[in-house]
Amino acid sequence: MSFDLVLFGGTGDLCWRKLMPALFQAFKHGTLPAGVRIIGIGRDDLSDERYRALIASRFGDVELEKRPSSEEFDRFAALLEFVSMDLSKPEHYSFLKNKLDQRQADTVVMYLATAPNLFATIAEQLRAAGLNTPHTRIVLEKPLGHDLASNRAINHTVGQVFSEQQIYRIDHYLGKPAVQNLFALRFGNALFEPLWRREHIANIQITIAEELGVEKRGAFYETTGALRDMVQNHALQLLCAIGMEPPINSHADAIRDEKLKVLRSLKPWTTETLAQDVIRGQYSAGAIAGQAVPGYREELGVSPSSNTETFVALRTEIMNWRWAGVPFYIRTGKRLAGRDSRIVVNFRPTPHAIFNSQIGMANRLVINLQPKDGLELHLLAQAQDKRQNSNNLAPVHLDLDFDKRFGAERVGAYERLLLDVMDGRLNLFVRSDEQEEAWRWVEPIIDHWRNDTQGPRPYASGTWGPSATSAMIARDGSCWSEEC
C-alpha cells in the first residue's frame, strides 16, 4: 500500500520540532506504512537534497533520545521530498497534483501545519486542483480560529471540500499516553467508575503548568493568549475525558458524542461568576531554577503595554446528575514554578472519623501527564508507634510510573496521532461540533476581558500564578494540591 504525507509548513517550527521527530520515531519503530513518502511544502526554493540537509540540521535541536544517528537519518531522509509553493497560486497546486498523480498513492494526507488563517485558502485551492479525492485526508492544527465565528468559518469552508470523516482536527494532548490511559482507567476497570460521581468526589483540579516563557513566539502569543492557546482546547478536552459518561463502544463518534454532552453541560457564565471564578495573569520578571528571567512585556515581539494573559485559572461545574455541585478547577500558565501537568481527583472525607487525622483531602487520585507519566493513589494508613498502640493515621501512596512499566513500548503524542491519521482512526481527534461548543463556552470570558480595564494580574516568574488563584479555590474550603 502506497502512502503520501504532504506537510504544508514543511520548513516551519512545528514541522521540525514535533512532526519530523515523531515521523522518525515511527520510522525507527517500524510502524510507518510501507511505501510512505513525505513531501514538505514551503515557500523556500529548495531541492530535495537541501531540504533533507535542513531537516538534518534541525534534529540537533530536538530531545537527545529522538535524534537519529547519521546512518539512521540517511535511511529516513530517503523518504523526504520538497515542493516549493506559494499557497495563493493555483498553478502551484496543479504542480503538486501532477507530482501526486505520477505515483497514484492509495492514501494521501494533507497536514496543514500553517497559520489557521491559511486553512480556508488551502482547502479551496485543493478543491480547485482536484486534490480533494475520496482517498485524501486533511489534518488541521490548533488553534482553529480565534473565536466562535472564525472557527465556524474555517469548519464551514473545509467542510465544503472534505467530509467530516476526512477531517482530523488535532489536539496533541489527546495523543499523550497518560490521557489515553485515563480512558483505560475509567472504562477498562471496574474499580473507580462506581466512585466517579458527586457522592464520592469533592473536587477535581486540572493543572497544565510550564516553566518556559513565550520564547521566540511573542508575536504569536500576543494574538492568542493562554485562554485560546490552552484552555479552549487542551484543558477542556481533559475535562471531557474526566467528566464524560461511558460511551456505548470505542468507536470515534460514540466517544465524541459523550464529550459533546459534557461541553453542553458546563455551567453558563454570569457577570458574577466571570468576576469571581475566572482569573487571568501575566508573568513578570523572576527566577526559574535560580536563573533570572524577564517579564512577559520584555519578551521579543511583545508590546510593552500588553494585556495578553499568560495564565488562566477558573472554576466551573458540569450540570448533570453525575457531577452536580462538584467544582472543576482549571489552571494553566507560563513561567510557573515547575513543568507539571496533572489531574487531581480529590475524594470526600469519611462521613464519620474514628481515627485521629488532621489531613484534609486524604484520599486522592493523581493522574500525572508530564513530565512524569503515571498514576498515584493517596491513602491513609495507621501510623506505627513502638511505644504504644497508635490511633493516628499517616499518608501513604501507591505510585505507578508508566515510563518505568512500559518504557520501551511507549509512543509519543504526535507519533500516535500521525499513525492514527495514516490508519484512518478518528478516536483521538476533535469533531467540529465539539470545537464550536468549546468556543461558545469560552467566548463570554473573551468578551468580559475585552471590557475589563484592569488587565491581567501580575505574578512573579517561578511562582504558581496570582495569589487570587488560591483565594478562588479557598472560597470552597479547598486548596491546590501543592498547597494542601
GROMACS .gro file of C-alpha atoms in nm:
model
  484
    1MET     CA    1   0.000   0.000   0.000
    2SER     CA    2   0.148   0.338  -0.103
    3PHE     CA    3   0.106   0.647   0.112
    4ASP     CA    4   0.182   1.018   0.062
    5LEU     CA    5   0.207   1.258   0.359
    6VAL     CA    6   0.210   1.622   0.243
    7LEU     CA    7   0.329   1.868   0.510
    8PHE     CA    8   0.217   2.225   0.443
    9GLY     CA    9   0.453   2.437   0.652
   10GLY     CA   10   0.728   2.183   0.588
   11THR     CA   11   1.006   2.423   0.692
   12GLY     CA   12   0.820   2.569   0.990
   13ASP     CA   13   0.874   2.543   1.363
   14LEU     CA   14   0.608   2.277   1.426
   15CYS     CA   15   0.740   2.058   1.146
   16TRP     CA   16   1.099   2.030   1.266
   17ARG     CA   17   1.024   2.042   1.641
   18LYS     CA   18   0.738   1.791   1.655
   19LEU     CA   19   0.635   1.631   1.328
   20MET     CA   20   0.969   1.521   1.183
   21PRO     CA   21   1.095   1.376   1.516
   22ALA     CA   22   0.763   1.189   1.553
   23LEU     CA   23   0.784   1.057   1.197
   24PHE     CA   24   1.143   0.948   1.254
   25GLN     CA   25   1.042   0.762   1.572
   26ALA     CA   26   0.768   0.582   1.379
   27PHE     CA   27   1.023   0.500   1.108
   28LYS     CA   28   1.266   0.371   1.370
   29HIS     CA   29   0.993   0.162   1.535
   30GLY     CA   30   0.890   0.016   1.200
   31THR     CA   31   0.533   0.148   1.228
   32LEU     CA   32   0.525   0.385   0.929
   33PRO     CA   33   0.311   0.246   0.647
   34ALA     CA   34   0.501   0.062   0.379
   35GLY     CA   35   0.566   0.276   0.073
   36VAL     CA   36   0.531   0.608   0.258
   37ARG     CA   37   0.659   0.930   0.102
   38ILE     CA   38   0.685   1.258   0.299
   39ILE     CA   39   0.658   1.578   0.097
   40GLY     CA   40   0.745   1.907   0.266
   41ILE     CA   41   0.574   2.221   0.130
   42GLY     CA   42   0.719   2.568   0.179
   43ARG     CA   43   0.800   2.897   0.010
   44ASP     CA   44   1.175   2.832   0.010
   45ASP     CA   45   1.342   2.735  -0.315
   46LEU     CA   46   1.491   2.403  -0.201
   47SER     CA   47   1.590   2.086  -0.378
   48ASP     CA   48   1.513   1.753  -0.215
   49GLU     CA   49   1.875   1.726  -0.100
   50ARG     CA   50   1.881   2.075   0.050
   51TYR     CA   51   1.553   2.004   0.230
   52ARG     CA   52   1.696   1.684   0.376
   53ALA     CA   53   2.004   1.876   0.489
   54LEU     CA   54   1.782   2.141   0.653
   55ILE     CA   55   1.585   1.878   0.847
   56ALA     CA   56   1.909   1.703   0.946
   57SER     CA   57   2.045   2.028   1.091
   58ARG     CA   58   1.725   2.084   1.287
   59PHE     CA   59   1.745   1.741   1.451
   60GLY     CA   60   2.034   1.875   1.656
   61ASP     CA   61   1.780   2.086   1.850
   62VAL     CA   62   1.535   1.810   1.942
   63GLU     CA   63   1.544   1.591   2.253
   64LEU     CA   64   1.854   1.373   2.268
   65GLU     CA   65   1.667   1.042   2.267
   66LYS     CA   66   1.483   1.143   1.950
   67ARG     CA   67   1.793   1.233   1.749
   68PRO     CA   68   1.892   0.987   1.476
   69SER     CA   69   2.244   0.873   1.405
   70SER     CA   70   2.386   0.972   1.067
   71GLU     CA   71   2.311   0.627   0.929
   72GLU     CA   72   1.956   0.629   1.065
   73PHE     CA   73   1.886   0.973   0.923
   74ASP     CA   74   2.020   0.878   0.579
   75ARG     CA   75   1.768   0.594   0.563
   76PHE     CA   76   1.485   0.817   0.690
   77ALA     CA   77   1.584   1.103   0.456
   78ALA     CA   78   1.522   0.880   0.154
   79LEU     CA   79   1.150   0.926   0.231
   80LEU     CA   80   1.169   1.308   0.219
   81GLU     CA   81   1.096   1.529  -0.079
   82PHE     CA   82   1.025   1.902  -0.112
   83VAL     CA   83   0.793   2.118  -0.325
   84SER     CA   84   0.823   2.497  -0.329
   85MET     CA   85   0.479   2.660  -0.330
   86ASP     CA   86   0.309   2.996  -0.296
   87LEU     CA   87  -0.011   2.884  -0.126
   88SER     CA   88  -0.214   3.154  -0.302
   89LYS     CA   89  -0.122   3.045  -0.657
   90PRO     CA   90  -0.345   2.785  -0.828
   91GLU     CA   91  -0.069   2.677  -1.069
   92HIS     CA   92   0.142   2.561  -0.776
   93TYR     CA   93  -0.136   2.327  -0.663
   94SER     CA   94  -0.156   2.195  -1.019
   95PHE     CA   95   0.215   2.115  -0.999
   96LEU     CA   96   0.157   1.934  -0.668
   97LYS     CA   97  -0.131   1.738  -0.824
   98ASN     CA   98   0.088   1.626  -1.113
   99LYS     CA   99   0.354   1.512  -0.869
  100LEU     CA  100   0.100   1.313  -0.667
  101ASP     CA  101  -0.069   1.170  -0.978
  102GLN     CA  102   0.260   1.027  -1.101
  103ARG     CA  103   0.261   0.794  -0.803
  104GLN     CA  104  -0.113   0.736  -0.752
  105ALA     CA  105  -0.077   0.663  -0.379
  106ASP     CA  106  -0.357   0.469  -0.215
  107THR     CA  107  -0.391   0.733   0.058
  108VAL     CA  108  -0.287   1.099   0.070
  109VAL     CA  109  -0.277   1.305   0.392
  110MET     CA  110  -0.263   1.685   0.369
  111TYR     CA  111  -0.121   1.807   0.702
  112LEU     CA  112  -0.180   2.182   0.748
  113ALA     CA  113   0.097   2.289   0.988
  114THR     CA  114   0.042   2.653   0.891
  115ALA     CA  115  -0.125   2.959   1.040
  116PRO     CA  116  -0.502   2.895   1.078
  117ASN     CA  117  -0.587   3.192   0.852
  118LEU     CA  118  -0.449   2.987   0.562
  119PHE     CA  119  -0.668   2.681   0.623
  120ALA     CA  120  -0.963   2.803   0.416
  121THR     CA  121  -0.738   2.916   0.130
  122ILE     CA  122  -0.553   2.586   0.116
  123ALA     CA  123  -0.876   2.384   0.130
  124GLU     CA  124  -1.035   2.582  -0.154
  125GLN     CA  125  -0.720   2.556  -0.366
  126LEU     CA  126  -0.704   2.180  -0.305
  127ARG     CA  127  -1.061   2.151  -0.432
  128ALA     CA  128  -0.989   2.369  -0.737
  129ALA     CA  129  -0.692   2.148  -0.825
  130GLY     CA  130  -0.891   1.827  -0.780
  131LEU     CA  131  -0.689   1.721  -0.476
  132ASN     CA  132  -0.990   1.655  -0.252
  133THR     CA  133  -1.036   1.296  -0.363
  134PRO     CA  134  -1.216   1.030  -0.154
  135HIS     CA  135  -0.880   0.880  -0.053
  136THR     CA  136  -0.749   1.214   0.080
  137ARG     CA  137  -0.744   1.311   0.449
  138ILE     CA  138  -0.673   1.658   0.589
  139VAL     CA  139  -0.520   1.739   0.929
  140LEU     CA  140  -0.585   2.079   1.091
  141GLU     CA  141  -0.355   2.209   1.363
  142LYS     CA  142  -0.474   2.425   1.651
  143PRO     CA  143  -0.573   2.697   1.716
  144LEU     CA  144  -0.867   2.657   1.479
  145GLY     CA  145  -0.975   3.021   1.473
  146HIS     CA  146  -0.960   3.289   1.740
  147ASP     CA  147  -1.329   3.290   1.837
  148LEU     CA  148  -1.656   3.111   1.762
  149ALA     CA  149  -1.725   3.298   1.437
  150SER     CA  150  -1.380   3.234   1.288
  151ASN     CA  151  -1.390   2.870   1.398
  152ARG     CA  152  -1.727   2.823   1.229
  153ALA     CA  153  -1.599   2.991   0.913
  154ILE     CA  154  -1.299   2.757   0.891
  155ASN     CA  155  -1.507   2.448   0.963
  156HIS     CA  156  -1.767   2.556   0.706
  157THR     CA  157  -1.510   2.613   0.430
  158VAL     CA  158  -1.313   2.295   0.498
  159GLY     CA  159  -1.640   2.103   0.538
  160GLN     CA  160  -1.744   2.202   0.186
  161VAL     CA  161  -1.425   2.049   0.049
  162PHE     CA  162  -1.389   1.738   0.267
  163SER     CA  163  -1.638   1.520   0.455
  164GLU     CA  164  -1.628   1.513   0.835
  165GLN     CA  165  -1.478   1.163   0.818
  166GLN     CA  166  -1.183   1.303   0.620
  167ILE     CA  167  -1.106   1.589   0.863
  168TYR     CA  168  -0.864   1.530   1.152
  169ARG     CA  169  -0.860   1.824   1.397
  170ILE     CA  170  -0.555   1.753   1.605
  171ASP     CA  171  -0.507   1.823   1.976
  172HIS     CA  172  -0.176   1.668   2.073
  173TYR     CA  173  -0.280   1.636   2.438
  174LEU     CA  174  -0.522   1.361   2.334
  175GLY     CA  175  -0.224   1.167   2.197
  176LYS     CA  176  -0.038   1.166   2.529
  177PRO     CA  177  -0.012   0.814   2.674
  178ALA     CA  178  -0.139   0.932   3.013
  179VAL     CA  179  -0.456   1.077   2.857
  180GLN     CA  180  -0.519   0.753   2.671
  181ASN     CA  181  -0.470   0.571   2.999
  182LEU     CA  182  -0.731   0.799   3.153
  183PHE     CA  183  -0.988   0.637   2.923
  184ALA     CA  184  -0.846   0.294   3.010
  185LEU     CA  185  -0.858   0.375   3.382
  186ARG     CA  186  -1.222   0.477   3.366
  187PHE     CA  187  -1.371   0.239   3.113
  188GLY     CA  188  -1.140  -0.063   3.126
  189ASN     CA  189  -1.155  -0.116   3.503
  190ALA     CA  190  -1.441  -0.160   3.747
  191LEU     CA  191  -1.252  -0.009   4.041
  192PHE     CA  192  -1.315   0.364   4.007
  193GLU     CA  193  -1.628   0.404   3.795
  194PRO     CA  194  -1.877   0.345   4.086
  195LEU     CA  195  -1.695   0.621   4.279
  196TRP     CA  196  -1.668   0.857   3.982
  197ARG     CA  197  -1.953   1.087   4.085
  198ARG     CA  198  -2.064   1.368   4.313
  199GLU     CA  199  -2.141   1.141   4.613
  200HIS     CA  200  -1.773   1.047   4.644
  201ILE     CA  201  -1.570   1.323   4.476
  202ALA     CA  202  -1.522   1.663   4.641
  203ASN     CA  203  -1.348   1.844   4.354
  204ILE     CA  204  -1.126   1.791   4.051
  205GLN     CA  205  -0.822   2.002   3.961
  206ILE     CA  206  -0.661   2.023   3.616
  207THR     CA  207  -0.316   2.184   3.602
  208ILE     CA  208  -0.111   2.246   3.287
  209ALA     CA  209   0.197   2.435   3.405
  210GLU     CA  210   0.504   2.538   3.209
  211GLU     CA  211   0.837   2.678   3.325
  212LEU     CA  212   0.909   2.822   2.981
  213GLY     CA  213   0.802   3.168   2.875
  214VAL     CA  214   0.685   3.255   2.526
  215GLU     CA  215   1.043   3.221   2.397
  216LYS     CA  216   1.054   3.342   2.034
  217ARG     CA  217   0.677   3.318   1.991
  218GLY     CA  218   0.590   3.655   2.145
  219ALA     CA  219   0.420   3.791   1.833
  220PHE     CA  220   0.206   3.476   1.805
  221TYR     CA  221   0.118   3.481   2.174
  222GLU     CA  222   0.012   3.846   2.158
  223THR     CA  223  -0.278   3.745   1.931
  224THR     CA  224  -0.355   3.421   2.116
  225GLY     CA  225  -0.304   3.420   2.493
  226ALA     CA  226  -0.338   3.134   2.739
  227LEU     CA  227  -0.718   3.106   2.715
  228ARG     CA  228  -0.716   3.037   2.341
  229ASP     CA  229  -0.385   2.851   2.342
  230MET     CA  230  -0.453   2.608   2.627
  231VAL     CA  231  -0.799   2.627   2.787
  232GLN     CA  232  -1.029   2.620   2.483
  233ASN     CA  233  -0.868   2.301   2.356
  234HIS     CA  234  -0.626   2.107   2.581
  235ALA     CA  235  -0.783   2.176   2.921
  236LEU     CA  236  -1.143   2.132   2.806
  237GLN     CA  237  -1.055   1.807   2.629
  238LEU     CA  238  -0.909   1.679   2.958
  239LEU     CA  239  -1.221   1.791   3.142
  240CYS     CA  240  -1.433   1.600   2.890
  241ALA     CA  241  -1.227   1.284   2.936
  242ILE     CA  242  -1.278   1.306   3.313
  243GLY     CA  243  -1.644   1.403   3.310
  244MET     CA  244  -1.795   1.208   3.019
  245GLU     CA  245  -2.033   0.918   3.057
  246PRO     CA  246  -1.916   0.572   2.944
  247PRO     CA  247  -1.960   0.553   2.564
  248ILE     CA  248  -2.158   0.265   2.416
  249ASN     CA  249  -1.843   0.140   2.239
  250SER     CA  250  -1.494   0.255   2.143
  251HIS     CA  251  -1.591   0.399   1.805
  252ALA     CA  252  -1.490   0.760   1.738
  253ASP     CA  253  -1.839   0.909   1.724
  254ALA     CA  254  -1.954   0.726   2.037
  255ILE     CA  255  -1.666   0.883   2.231
  256ARG     CA  256  -1.713   1.226   2.075
  257ASP     CA  257  -2.088   1.222   2.140
  258GLU     CA  258  -2.021   1.185   2.512
  259LYS     CA  259  -1.757   1.458   2.516
  260LEU     CA  260  -2.001   1.692   2.343
  261LYS     CA  261  -2.259   1.630   2.616
  262VAL     CA  262  -2.006   1.743   2.878
  263LEU     CA  263  -1.931   2.066   2.691
  264ARG     CA  264  -2.302   2.137   2.660
  265SER     CA  265  -2.345   2.075   3.034
  266LEU     CA  266  -2.082   2.323   3.152
  267LYS     CA  267  -2.226   2.588   3.382
  268PRO     CA  268  -2.305   2.906   3.187
  269TRP     CA  269  -2.116   3.220   3.281
  270THR     CA  270  -2.282   3.512   3.457
  271THR     CA  271  -2.148   3.859   3.532
  272GLU     CA  272  -2.084   3.748   3.890
  273THR     CA  273  -1.904   3.422   3.807
  274LEU     CA  274  -1.693   3.590   3.540
  275ALA     CA  275  -1.569   3.833   3.804
  276GLN     CA  276  -1.515   3.574   4.081
  277ASP     CA  277  -1.436   3.243   3.911
  278VAL     CA  278  -1.204   3.346   3.627
  279ILE     CA  279  -0.855   3.484   3.692
  280ARG     CA  280  -0.606   3.596   3.431
  281GLY     CA  281  -0.244   3.674   3.498
  282GLN     CA  282   0.073   3.784   3.322
  283TYR     CA  283   0.422   3.686   3.431
  284SER     CA  284   0.667   3.950   3.545
  285ALA     CA  285   1.042   3.914   3.592
  286GLY     CA  286   1.157   3.648   3.835
  287ALA     CA  287   1.374   3.338   3.859
  288ILE     CA  288   1.343   2.987   3.713
  289ALA     CA  289   1.582   2.722   3.850
  290GLY     CA  290   1.789   3.001   4.003
  291GLN     CA  291   1.825   3.189   3.675
  292ALA     CA  292   1.680   3.539   3.629
  293VAL     CA  293   1.419   3.560   3.352
  294PRO     CA  294   1.244   3.864   3.201
  295GLY     CA  295   0.878   3.953   3.233
  296TYR     CA  296   0.634   3.893   2.951
  297ARG     CA  297   0.635   4.257   2.840
  298GLU     CA  298   1.013   4.240   2.794
  299GLU     CA  299   0.992   3.940   2.559
  300LEU     CA  300   1.070   3.973   2.187
  301GLY     CA  301   0.763   4.065   1.983
  302VAL     CA  302   0.553   4.166   2.287
  303SER     CA  303   0.407   4.512   2.338
  304PRO     CA  304   0.546   4.698   2.645
  305SER     CA  305   0.185   4.770   2.744
  306SER     CA  306   0.046   4.425   2.658
  307ASN     CA  307  -0.266   4.297   2.836
  308THR     CA  308  -0.231   3.944   2.695
  309GLU     CA  309  -0.279   3.677   2.959
  310THR     CA  310  -0.007   3.415   3.015
  311PHE     CA  311  -0.204   3.248   3.298
  312VAL     CA  312  -0.567   3.147   3.343
  313ALA     CA  313  -0.741   2.985   3.640
  314LEU     CA  314  -1.112   2.918   3.654
  315ARG     CA  315  -1.382   2.732   3.840
  316THR     CA  316  -1.670   2.558   3.668
  317GLU     CA  317  -1.924   2.279   3.714
  318ILE     CA  318  -2.082   2.012   3.496
  319MET     CA  319  -2.455   2.046   3.542
  320ASN     CA  320  -2.584   1.690   3.525
  321TRP     CA  321  -2.683   1.416   3.768
  322ARG     CA  322  -2.335   1.266   3.795
  323TRP     CA  323  -2.148   1.589   3.872
  324ALA     CA  324  -2.394   1.846   4.006
  325GLY     CA  325  -2.224   2.061   4.272
  326VAL     CA  326  -1.870   1.929   4.215
  327PRO     CA  327  -1.624   2.211   4.138
  328PHE     CA  328  -1.382   2.162   3.849
  329TYR     CA  329  -1.078   2.387   3.870
  330ILE     CA  330  -0.857   2.456   3.568
  331ARG     CA  331  -0.529   2.647   3.571
  332THR     CA  332  -0.262   2.687   3.309
  333GLY     CA  333   0.024   2.927   3.263
  334LYS     CA  334   0.377   3.002   3.156
  335ARG     CA  335   0.679   3.077   3.376
  336LEU     CA  336   0.526   2.886   3.667
  337ALA     CA  337   0.707   2.708   3.949
  338GLY     CA  338   0.751   2.388   3.752
  339ARG     CA  339   0.666   2.197   3.436
  340ASP     CA  340   0.387   1.991   3.577
  341SER     CA  341   0.068   1.876   3.406
  342ARG     CA  342  -0.164   1.669   3.618
  343ILE     CA  343  -0.524   1.593   3.709
  344VAL     CA  344  -0.606   1.561   4.079
  345VAL     CA  345  -0.928   1.389   4.184
  346ASN     CA  346  -1.000   1.472   4.549
  347PHE     CA  347  -1.236   1.229   4.719
  348ARG     CA  348  -1.466   1.329   5.002
  349PRO     CA  349  -1.358   1.257   5.363
  350THR     CA  350  -1.506   0.970   5.557
  351PRO     CA  351  -1.854   1.054   5.692
  352HIS     CA  352  -1.755   0.963   6.049
  353ALA     CA  353  -1.399   0.987   6.186
  354ILE     CA  354  -1.282   0.717   6.429
  355PHE     CA  355  -0.908   0.787   6.384
  356ASN     CA  356  -0.702   1.093   6.467
  357SER     CA  357  -0.616   1.266   6.143
  358GLN     CA  358  -0.564   1.630   6.060
  359ILE     CA  359  -0.518   1.569   5.689
  360GLY     CA  360  -0.764   1.748   5.461
  361MET     CA  361  -0.810   1.574   5.127
  362ALA     CA  362  -0.670   1.242   5.244
  363ASN     CA  363  -0.782   1.029   4.952
  364ARG     CA  364  -0.688   1.150   4.607
  365LEU     CA  365  -0.610   1.008   4.268
  366VAL     CA  366  -0.335   1.196   4.080
  367ILE     CA  367  -0.308   1.141   3.707
  368ASN     CA  368   0.034   1.270   3.603
  369LEU     CA  369   0.061   1.383   3.240
  370GLN     CA  370   0.408   1.542   3.218
  371PRO     CA  371   0.695   1.535   3.281
  372LYS     CA  372   0.609   1.233   3.494
  373ASP     CA  373   0.358   0.996   3.339
  374GLY     CA  374   0.150   0.769   3.559
  375LEU     CA  375  -0.093   0.735   3.847
  376GLU     CA  376  -0.068   0.799   4.220
  377LEU     CA  377  -0.332   0.683   4.468
  378HIS     CA  378  -0.308   0.864   4.802
  379LEU     CA  379  -0.447   0.687   5.110
  380LEU     CA  380  -0.421   0.693   5.488
  381ALA     CA  381  -0.266   0.411   5.690
  382GLN     CA  382  -0.233   0.358   6.062
  383ALA     CA  383   0.089   0.509   6.193
  384GLN     CA  384   0.318   0.266   6.373
  385ASP     CA  385   0.428   0.372   6.720
  386LYS     CA  386   0.668   0.136   6.902
  387ARG     CA  387   0.577   0.271   7.244
  388GLN     CA  388   0.203   0.230   7.232
  389ASN     CA  389  -0.090   0.149   7.009
  390SER     CA  390  -0.148   0.449   6.786
  391ASN     CA  391  -0.478   0.587   6.678
  392ASN     CA  392  -0.313   0.826   6.434
  393LEU     CA  393  -0.323   0.798   6.057
  394ALA     CA  394  -0.037   0.884   5.825
  395PRO     CA  395  -0.044   0.948   5.448
  396VAL     CA  396   0.085   0.678   5.213
  397HIS     CA  397   0.056   0.643   4.839
  398LEU     CA  398   0.077   0.390   4.561
  399ASP     CA  399   0.276   0.511   4.261
  400LEU     CA  400   0.254   0.363   3.912
  401ASP     CA  401   0.513   0.513   3.678
  402PHE     CA  402   0.409   0.430   3.322
  403ASP     CA  403   0.752   0.515   3.182
  404LYS     CA  404   0.915   0.256   3.407
  405ARG     CA  405   0.646  -0.002   3.343
  406PHE     CA  406   0.608   0.044   2.967
  407GLY     CA  407   0.919   0.249   2.882
  408ALA     CA  408   1.039   0.080   2.565
  409GLU     CA  409   0.685   0.032   2.437
  410ARG     CA  410   0.568   0.391   2.478
  411VAL     CA  411   0.469   0.604   2.180
  412GLY     CA  412   0.485   0.986   2.188
  413ALA     CA  413   0.178   1.205   2.136
  414TYR     CA  414   0.248   1.323   1.782
  415GLU     CA  415   0.374   0.980   1.675
  416ARG     CA  416   0.049   0.823   1.800
  417LEU     CA  417  -0.169   1.082   1.629
  418LEU     CA  418   0.020   1.068   1.299
  419LEU     CA  419  -0.012   0.690   1.294
  420ASP     CA  420  -0.383   0.720   1.370
  421VAL     CA  421  -0.428   0.958   1.074
  422MET     CA  422  -0.249   0.713   0.849
  423ASP     CA  423  -0.465   0.428   0.976
  424GLY     CA  424  -0.784   0.632   0.947
  425ARG     CA  425  -0.870   0.629   1.320
  426LEU     CA  426  -1.063   0.935   1.440
  427ASN     CA  427  -1.097   0.844   1.810
  428LEU     CA  428  -0.833   1.091   1.933
  429PHE     CA  429  -0.938   1.379   1.707
  430VAL     CA  430  -1.193   1.653   1.769
  431ARG     CA  431  -1.522   1.684   1.584
  432SER     CA  432  -1.641   2.023   1.458
  433ASP     CA  433  -1.938   2.044   1.695
  434GLU     CA  434  -1.706   1.978   1.992
  435GLN     CA  435  -1.483   2.265   1.889
  436GLU     CA  436  -1.772   2.503   1.837
  437GLU     CA  437  -1.923   2.419   2.176
  438ALA     CA  438  -1.587   2.481   2.345
  439TRP     CA  439  -1.556   2.820   2.172
  440ARG     CA  440  -1.916   2.904   2.268
  441TRP     CA  441  -1.832   2.841   2.634
  442VAL     CA  442  -1.510   3.047   2.645
  443GLU     CA  443  -1.641   3.337   2.436
  444PRO     CA  444  -1.811   3.514   2.732
  445ILE     CA  445  -1.469   3.518   2.904
  446ILE     CA  446  -1.313   3.679   2.596
  447ASP     CA  447  -1.592   3.940   2.586
  448HIS     CA  448  -1.559   4.008   2.960
  449TRP     CA  449  -1.185   4.067   2.934
  450ARG     CA  450  -1.230   4.292   2.632
  451ASN     CA  451  -1.432   4.529   2.850
  452ASP     CA  452  -1.220   4.488   3.164
  453THR     CA  453  -0.985   4.784   3.212
  454GLN     CA  454  -0.793   4.624   3.499
  455GLY     CA  455  -0.600   4.384   3.277
  456PRO     CA  456  -0.423   4.066   3.389
  457ARG     CA  457  -0.286   4.032   3.741
  458PRO     CA  458   0.096   4.026   3.756
  459TYR     CA  459   0.273   3.725   3.903
  460ALA     CA  460   0.645   3.670   3.950
  461SER     CA  461   0.807   3.410   3.725
  462GLY     CA  462   0.880   3.095   3.924
  463THR     CA  463   0.559   3.109   4.131
  464TRP     CA  464   0.223   2.933   4.087
  465GLY     CA  465   0.046   3.240   3.950
  466PRO     CA  466  -0.153   3.526   4.105
  467SER     CA  467  -0.246   3.491   4.472
  468ALA     CA  468  -0.611   3.537   4.377
  469THR     CA  469  -0.599   3.182   4.238
  470SER     CA  470  -0.558   3.042   4.589
  471ALA     CA  471  -0.833   3.270   4.719
  472MET     CA  472  -1.072   3.146   4.450
  473ILE     CA  473  -1.035   2.781   4.549
  474ALA     CA  474  -1.028   2.866   4.921
  475ARG     CA  475  -1.384   3.002   4.895
  476ASP     CA  476  -1.491   2.639   4.853
  477GLY     CA  477  -1.286   2.535   5.157
  478SER     CA  478  -1.020   2.367   4.944
  479CYS     CA  479  -0.667   2.431   4.814
  480TRP     CA  480  -0.445   2.347   4.520
  481SER     CA  481  -0.269   2.013   4.551
  482GLU     CA  482   0.077   2.162   4.617
  483GLU     CA  483  -0.068   2.381   4.896
  484CYS     CA  484  -0.259   2.116   5.091
   0.00000   0.00000   0.00000
